Amino acid sequence: MHLHVRHESEYTYDIPVALGPQTLYLYPRTYPYQRLLDYSLTIEPKPSRAVRNVDVEGNVQQLAYFSHPTNRLQVTAEITLQSDEFNSFDFVLFPFETQRVPFRYPKYEQDLLQPYLERTGVTHRIEDWAKQLAAKAGWQTINFLIALNQAIREFTYEIREVGAPFPPEQTLTLRKGSCRDYTTLFMAACRSLGIAARFVSGYLFGNPQQEHQLHAWAEVYLPGAGWRGFDPTEGSVVSNRHIFLTSTAKPELAAPISGTFIGQANSHLRAELVFA
């Protein structure tokens, strides 16, 4: 099927400001079952220079530079993808001992995965909770991931348009949060058992709850399967309705637009998402 997203963000300032370099993560990561058909990016005011490159984690990063003061910054990205159905469980975990948690990755993968194994946000309570879920799942790797996904899905969802993710233990204690809170808790639980996990920012097509905002979910690295997506907000594996923008070991690096300005102005943000 074809997926189309129009993502418009507008920052306004009550007096003109000098914009520093703006970093944009608004170009989709392509996957074997998705193909980019069309992409356009419009920036107002027109940058003095704009470059596109690949960052240290393999995401397409766009940088915009400005030479004149302005009282607004408007960024509009339009994306059209061909997204085919696929079987999320069409893989074999190998080496076979990785079919049970906890496990260790082969040495060459362990070295490369270190940023995604850091126990950031992992506490004794989260580790104990993860072990309880794993025990109920018979310590089977895939069954544990499904059980973790379903457990977080039972929490109370809340929309929080701005702000960093809550600490994972806070989300576990309150049993509520936004998609980015759920994702960081999922990551912490996985990392507590030695499973590499990363934060993904993007769009979810077809869910009215997510129609007008960015979405977040997690990916875990499974030997023999590679990076596989789990969406604790949906309580499901990632499907062809998910559009990936960026994936990172550190959730704070996933913002679609980030940058600075020089001046004493107050800023206001208006964002709009349209799916078709």
Short mmCIF file of C-alpha atoms in Angstrom, two decimals:
data_model
loop_
_atom_site.label_atom_id
_atom_site.label_comp_id
_atom_site.label_asym_id
_atom_site.label_seq_id
_atom_site.Cartn_x
_atom_site.Cartn_y
_atom_site.Cartn_z
CA MET A 1 0.00 0.00 0.00
CA HIS A 2 0.99 3.64 -0.42
CA LEU A 3 1.48 5.81 2.68
CA HIS A 4 1.62 9.59 2.46
CA VAL A 5 2.51 11.96 5.29
CA ARG A 6 2.61 15.73 5.33
CA HIS A 7 4.40 17.04 8.42
CA GLU A 8 4.41 20.81 8.97
CA SER A 9 6.08 22.56 11.90
CA GLU A 10 6.12 26.32 12.40
CA TYR A 11 8.08 28.23 15.03
CA THR A 12 7.15 31.88 15.51
CA TYR A 13 9.06 34.50 17.49
CA ASP A 14 7.62 37.74 18.83
CA ILE A 15 10.71 39.65 17.62
CA PRO A 16 13.23 38.72 14.91
CA VAL A 17 15.96 36.27 15.95
CA ALA A 18 19.14 34.87 14.44
CA LEU A 19 18.71 31.16 13.82
CA GLY A 20 21.58 28.82 14.55
CA PRO A 21 22.03 25.63 12.52
CA GLN A 22 18.88 23.51 12.58
CA THR A 23 19.14 19.70 12.58
CA LEU A 24 16.26 17.88 10.92
CA TYR A 25 15.37 14.20 11.20
CA LEU A 26 12.48 14.21 8.75
CA TYR A 27 13.78 11.86 6.05
CA PRO A 28 12.50 8.29 6.36
CA ARG A 29 14.75 5.33 7.01
CA THR A 30 13.97 2.70 4.40
CA TYR A 31 13.51 -0.96 5.30
CA PRO A 32 13.36 -4.09 3.11
CA TYR A 33 9.56 -3.91 2.90
CA GLN A 34 9.34 -0.13 2.36
CA ARG A 35 10.43 1.95 -0.62
CA LEU A 36 10.54 5.75 -0.81
CA LEU A 37 8.53 6.97 -3.80
CA ASP A 38 8.63 10.72 -3.30
CA TYR A 39 10.06 13.21 -0.83
CA SER A 40 10.08 16.97 -0.57
CA LEU A 41 11.30 19.36 2.10
CA THR A 42 10.35 23.05 2.16
CA ILE A 43 11.95 25.47 4.61
CA GLU A 44 10.90 29.10 5.09
CA PRO A 45 12.83 31.35 5.23
CA LYS A 46 15.02 29.76 2.61
CA PRO A 47 18.28 28.59 4.21
CA SER A 48 21.56 30.06 3.03
CA ARG A 49 22.75 26.46 2.84
CA ALA A 50 21.17 23.04 3.37
CA VAL A 51 23.00 19.72 3.41
CA ARG A 52 21.92 16.10 3.72
CA ASN A 53 24.13 13.42 5.23
CA VAL A 54 24.09 10.21 7.29
CA ASP A 55 24.72 10.47 11.04
CA VAL A 56 26.72 8.15 13.26
CA GLU A 57 23.72 5.80 13.73
CA GLY A 58 22.80 5.58 10.06
CA ASN A 59 19.93 8.08 10.08
CA VAL A 60 19.51 10.63 7.30
CA GLN A 61 20.28 13.99 8.87
CA GLN A 62 19.50 17.31 7.21
CA LEU A 63 21.18 20.53 8.34
CA ALA A 64 19.91 24.01 7.53
CA TYR A 65 21.94 27.21 7.95
CA PHE A 66 20.53 30.76 7.96
CA SER A 67 22.20 34.13 7.39
CA HIS A 68 19.41 36.65 8.10
CA PRO A 69 17.17 37.39 11.12
CA THR A 70 13.62 36.09 10.98
CA ASN A 71 10.49 35.97 13.12
CA ARG A 72 9.40 32.53 11.89
CA LEU A 73 10.72 29.14 10.83
CA GLN A 74 8.44 26.84 8.89
CA VAL A 75 9.46 23.31 7.91
CA THR A 76 7.23 21.09 5.75
CA ALA A 77 8.14 17.54 4.80
CA GLU A 78 6.05 15.41 2.46
CA ILE A 79 6.73 11.68 2.25
CA THR A 80 5.22 9.00 0.01
CA LEU A 81 6.19 5.36 0.58
CA GLN A 82 5.34 1.98 -0.85
CA SER A 83 4.87 -0.20 2.24
CA ASP A 84 4.30 -3.91 1.72
CA GLU A 85 2.91 -6.44 4.15
CA PHE A 86 5.46 -8.75 5.77
CA ASN A 87 5.68 -11.43 8.44
CA SER A 88 7.28 -9.84 11.52
CA PHE A 89 8.21 -13.26 12.88
CA ASP A 90 9.81 -14.64 9.73
CA PHE A 91 13.25 -15.28 11.24
CA VAL A 92 15.29 -17.82 13.20
CA LEU A 93 17.28 -16.81 16.26
CA PHE A 94 20.85 -17.97 15.81
CA PRO A 95 23.02 -18.94 17.65
CA PHE A 96 20.23 -21.09 19.11
CA GLU A 97 21.14 -20.27 22.73
CA THR A 98 19.83 -16.72 22.10
CA GLN A 99 16.32 -18.17 22.01
CA ARG A 100 16.37 -17.85 25.80
CA VAL A 101 17.05 -14.82 28.00
CA PRO A 102 19.36 -13.67 29.34
CA PHE A 103 21.93 -14.34 26.63
CA ARG A 104 25.17 -12.89 25.33
CA TYR A 105 25.71 -11.75 21.77
CA PRO A 106 28.56 -13.10 19.67
CA LYS A 107 31.69 -11.04 20.42
CA TYR A 108 31.70 -9.04 17.17
CA GLU A 109 28.06 -8.01 17.68
CA GLN A 110 28.52 -7.32 21.39
CA ASP A 111 31.24 -4.76 20.60
CA LEU A 112 29.12 -2.95 18.02
CA LEU A 113 25.99 -2.98 20.19
CA GLN A 114 27.49 -1.41 23.31
CA PRO A 115 25.56 1.92 23.04
CA TYR A 116 22.29 -0.04 22.84
CA LEU A 117 23.15 -2.16 25.87
CA GLU A 118 23.90 0.68 28.29
CA ARG A 119 21.78 0.26 31.39
CA THR A 120 20.53 3.85 31.33
CA GLY A 121 17.37 4.06 33.40
CA VAL A 122 17.65 0.44 34.57
CA THR A 123 16.87 0.08 38.27
CA HIS A 124 16.48 -2.94 40.54
CA ARG A 125 12.71 -2.62 40.32
CA ILE A 126 12.72 -2.63 36.53
CA GLU A 127 15.10 -5.58 36.41
CA ASP A 128 12.96 -7.55 38.88
CA TRP A 129 9.83 -6.75 36.86
CA ALA A 130 11.52 -7.85 33.63
CA LYS A 131 12.65 -11.11 35.24
CA GLN A 132 9.12 -11.80 36.47
CA LEU A 133 7.77 -11.35 32.93
CA ALA A 134 10.57 -13.51 31.53
CA ALA A 135 9.87 -16.27 34.05
CA LYS A 136 6.17 -16.30 33.12
CA ALA A 137 7.24 -16.51 29.47
CA GLY A 138 9.42 -19.54 30.18
CA TRP A 139 12.56 -17.44 29.63
CA GLN A 140 11.89 -17.64 25.90
CA THR A 141 13.25 -14.54 24.15
CA ILE A 142 10.36 -13.86 21.77
CA ASN A 143 7.71 -14.77 24.33
CA PHE A 144 9.32 -12.37 26.79
CA LEU A 145 9.29 -9.50 24.27
CA ILE A 146 5.63 -10.15 23.47
CA ALA A 147 4.75 -10.31 27.18
CA LEU A 148 6.63 -7.07 27.86
CA ASN A 149 4.83 -5.36 24.99
CA GLN A 150 1.45 -6.52 26.27
CA ALA A 151 2.19 -5.57 29.89
CA ILE A 152 2.99 -1.96 28.97
CA ARG A 153 -0.01 -1.85 26.63
CA GLU A 154 -2.23 -2.26 29.72
CA PHE A 155 -1.00 1.04 31.19
CA THR A 156 -3.06 4.23 30.90
CA TYR A 157 -2.07 6.17 27.80
CA GLU A 158 -1.74 9.96 27.98
CA ILE A 159 -0.89 12.51 25.33
CA ARG A 160 2.14 14.63 26.20
CA GLU A 161 3.11 16.70 23.17
CA VAL A 162 6.36 18.12 24.57
CA GLY A 163 9.02 17.15 27.06
CA ALA A 164 11.59 14.42 27.51
CA PRO A 165 10.50 10.85 28.30
CA PHE A 166 9.84 10.15 31.98
CA PRO A 167 12.40 8.00 33.81
CA PRO A 168 11.44 4.36 33.14
CA GLU A 169 10.79 3.55 36.80
CA GLN A 170 8.37 6.48 37.05
CA THR A 171 6.37 5.10 34.12
CA LEU A 172 6.37 1.65 35.71
CA THR A 173 5.28 3.05 39.09
CA LEU A 174 2.51 5.28 37.73
CA ARG A 175 1.51 2.75 35.07
CA LYS A 176 0.76 5.55 32.65
CA GLY A 177 2.56 7.65 30.09
CA SER A 178 2.96 8.63 26.47
CA CYS A 179 4.40 6.53 23.65
CA ARG A 180 7.93 7.82 24.32
CA ASP A 181 7.57 6.94 28.02
CA TYR A 182 6.41 3.43 27.12
CA THR A 183 9.30 3.05 24.69
CA THR A 184 11.99 4.04 27.17
CA LEU A 185 10.52 1.63 29.75
CA PHE A 186 10.50 -1.16 27.14
CA MET A 187 14.14 -0.39 26.32
CA ALA A 188 15.19 -0.40 29.98
CA ALA A 189 13.48 -3.74 30.63
CA CYS A 190 15.18 -5.28 27.58
CA ARG A 191 18.60 -3.92 28.48
CA SER A 192 18.23 -5.22 32.04
CA LEU A 193 18.25 -8.73 30.52
CA GLY A 194 21.06 -8.03 28.08
CA ILE A 195 18.95 -7.36 24.97
CA ALA A 196 20.13 -4.44 22.86
CA ALA A 197 17.36 -1.90 22.35
CA ARG A 198 16.98 1.47 20.68
CA PHE A 199 14.41 4.28 20.44
CA VAL A 200 12.58 4.88 17.16
CA SER A 201 10.72 8.04 16.19
CA GLY A 202 8.32 8.13 13.28
CA TYR A 203 4.69 7.94 12.26
CA LEU A 204 1.92 5.39 12.73
CA PHE A 205 -0.67 5.23 9.97
CA GLY A 206 -4.27 4.30 10.70
CA ASN A 207 -4.54 4.93 14.45
CA PRO A 208 -6.78 7.95 15.22
CA GLN A 209 -4.99 8.40 18.56
CA GLN A 210 -1.71 9.05 16.71
CA GLU A 211 -3.09 10.94 13.71
CA HIS A 212 -1.73 14.35 14.62
CA GLN A 213 1.53 13.60 16.39
CA LEU A 214 4.80 11.79 16.07
CA HIS A 215 4.92 8.25 17.36
CA ALA A 216 7.64 6.31 19.17
CA TRP A 217 8.40 2.62 19.51
CA ALA A 218 11.37 0.35 20.22
CA GLU A 219 13.61 -1.91 18.20
CA VAL A 220 15.62 -4.78 19.67
CA TYR A 221 18.58 -6.49 18.06
CA LEU A 222 18.11 -10.25 17.78
CA PRO A 223 20.92 -12.47 16.42
CA GLY A 224 19.76 -14.00 13.17
CA ALA A 225 16.88 -11.52 12.90
CA GLY A 226 18.56 -8.11 13.10
CA TRP A 227 16.66 -5.10 14.37
CA ARG A 228 12.99 -5.91 15.03
CA GLY A 229 10.33 -3.40 16.07
CA PHE A 230 7.95 -3.67 19.02
CA ASP A 231 5.32 -1.02 19.72
CA PRO A 232 4.28 -1.07 23.41
CA THR A 233 1.66 1.62 22.83
CA GLU A 234 -0.10 -0.66 20.35
CA GLY A 235 0.91 -3.84 22.16
CA SER A 236 2.04 -5.27 18.83
CA VAL A 237 5.04 -5.90 16.66
CA VAL A 238 5.85 -3.19 14.15
CA SER A 239 3.94 -3.56 10.91
CA ASN A 240 3.92 -1.92 7.50
CA ARG A 241 1.84 0.92 8.98
CA HIS A 242 4.91 2.30 10.78
CA ILE A 243 7.12 4.88 9.05
CA PHE A 244 10.61 5.24 10.50
CA LEU A 245 12.33 8.62 10.77
CA THR A 246 15.21 7.99 13.16
CA SER A 247 16.49 5.33 15.53
CA THR A 248 18.97 5.98 18.31
CA ALA A 249 20.46 4.63 21.51
CA LYS A 250 19.53 7.90 23.24
CA PRO A 251 15.90 9.10 23.04
CA GLU A 252 16.92 12.74 23.46
CA LEU A 253 18.59 12.60 20.03
CA ALA A 254 15.39 11.67 18.18
CA ALA A 255 13.80 15.13 17.91
CA PRO A 256 12.58 15.81 14.35
CA ILE A 257 13.79 19.43 14.53
CA SER A 258 16.41 20.79 16.91
CA GLY A 259 18.50 23.93 16.97
CA THR A 260 19.08 27.26 18.65
CA PHE A 261 18.35 30.91 18.11
CA ILE A 262 19.98 34.10 19.36
CA GLY A 263 17.69 36.79 20.73
CA GLN A 264 15.35 37.69 23.58
CA ALA A 265 12.21 36.48 21.85
CA ASN A 266 9.57 34.08 23.11
CA SER A 267 8.96 31.19 20.73
CA HIS A 268 5.78 29.29 19.91
CA LEU A 269 5.40 26.00 18.06
CA ARG A 270 2.56 24.85 15.84
CA ALA A 271 2.75 21.38 14.33
CA GLU A 272 0.39 19.56 11.97
CA LEU A 273 0.42 16.00 10.64
CA VAL A 274 -1.75 14.81 7.78
CA PHE A 275 -1.92 11.15 6.66
CA ALA A 276 -3.31 9.92 3.39
#
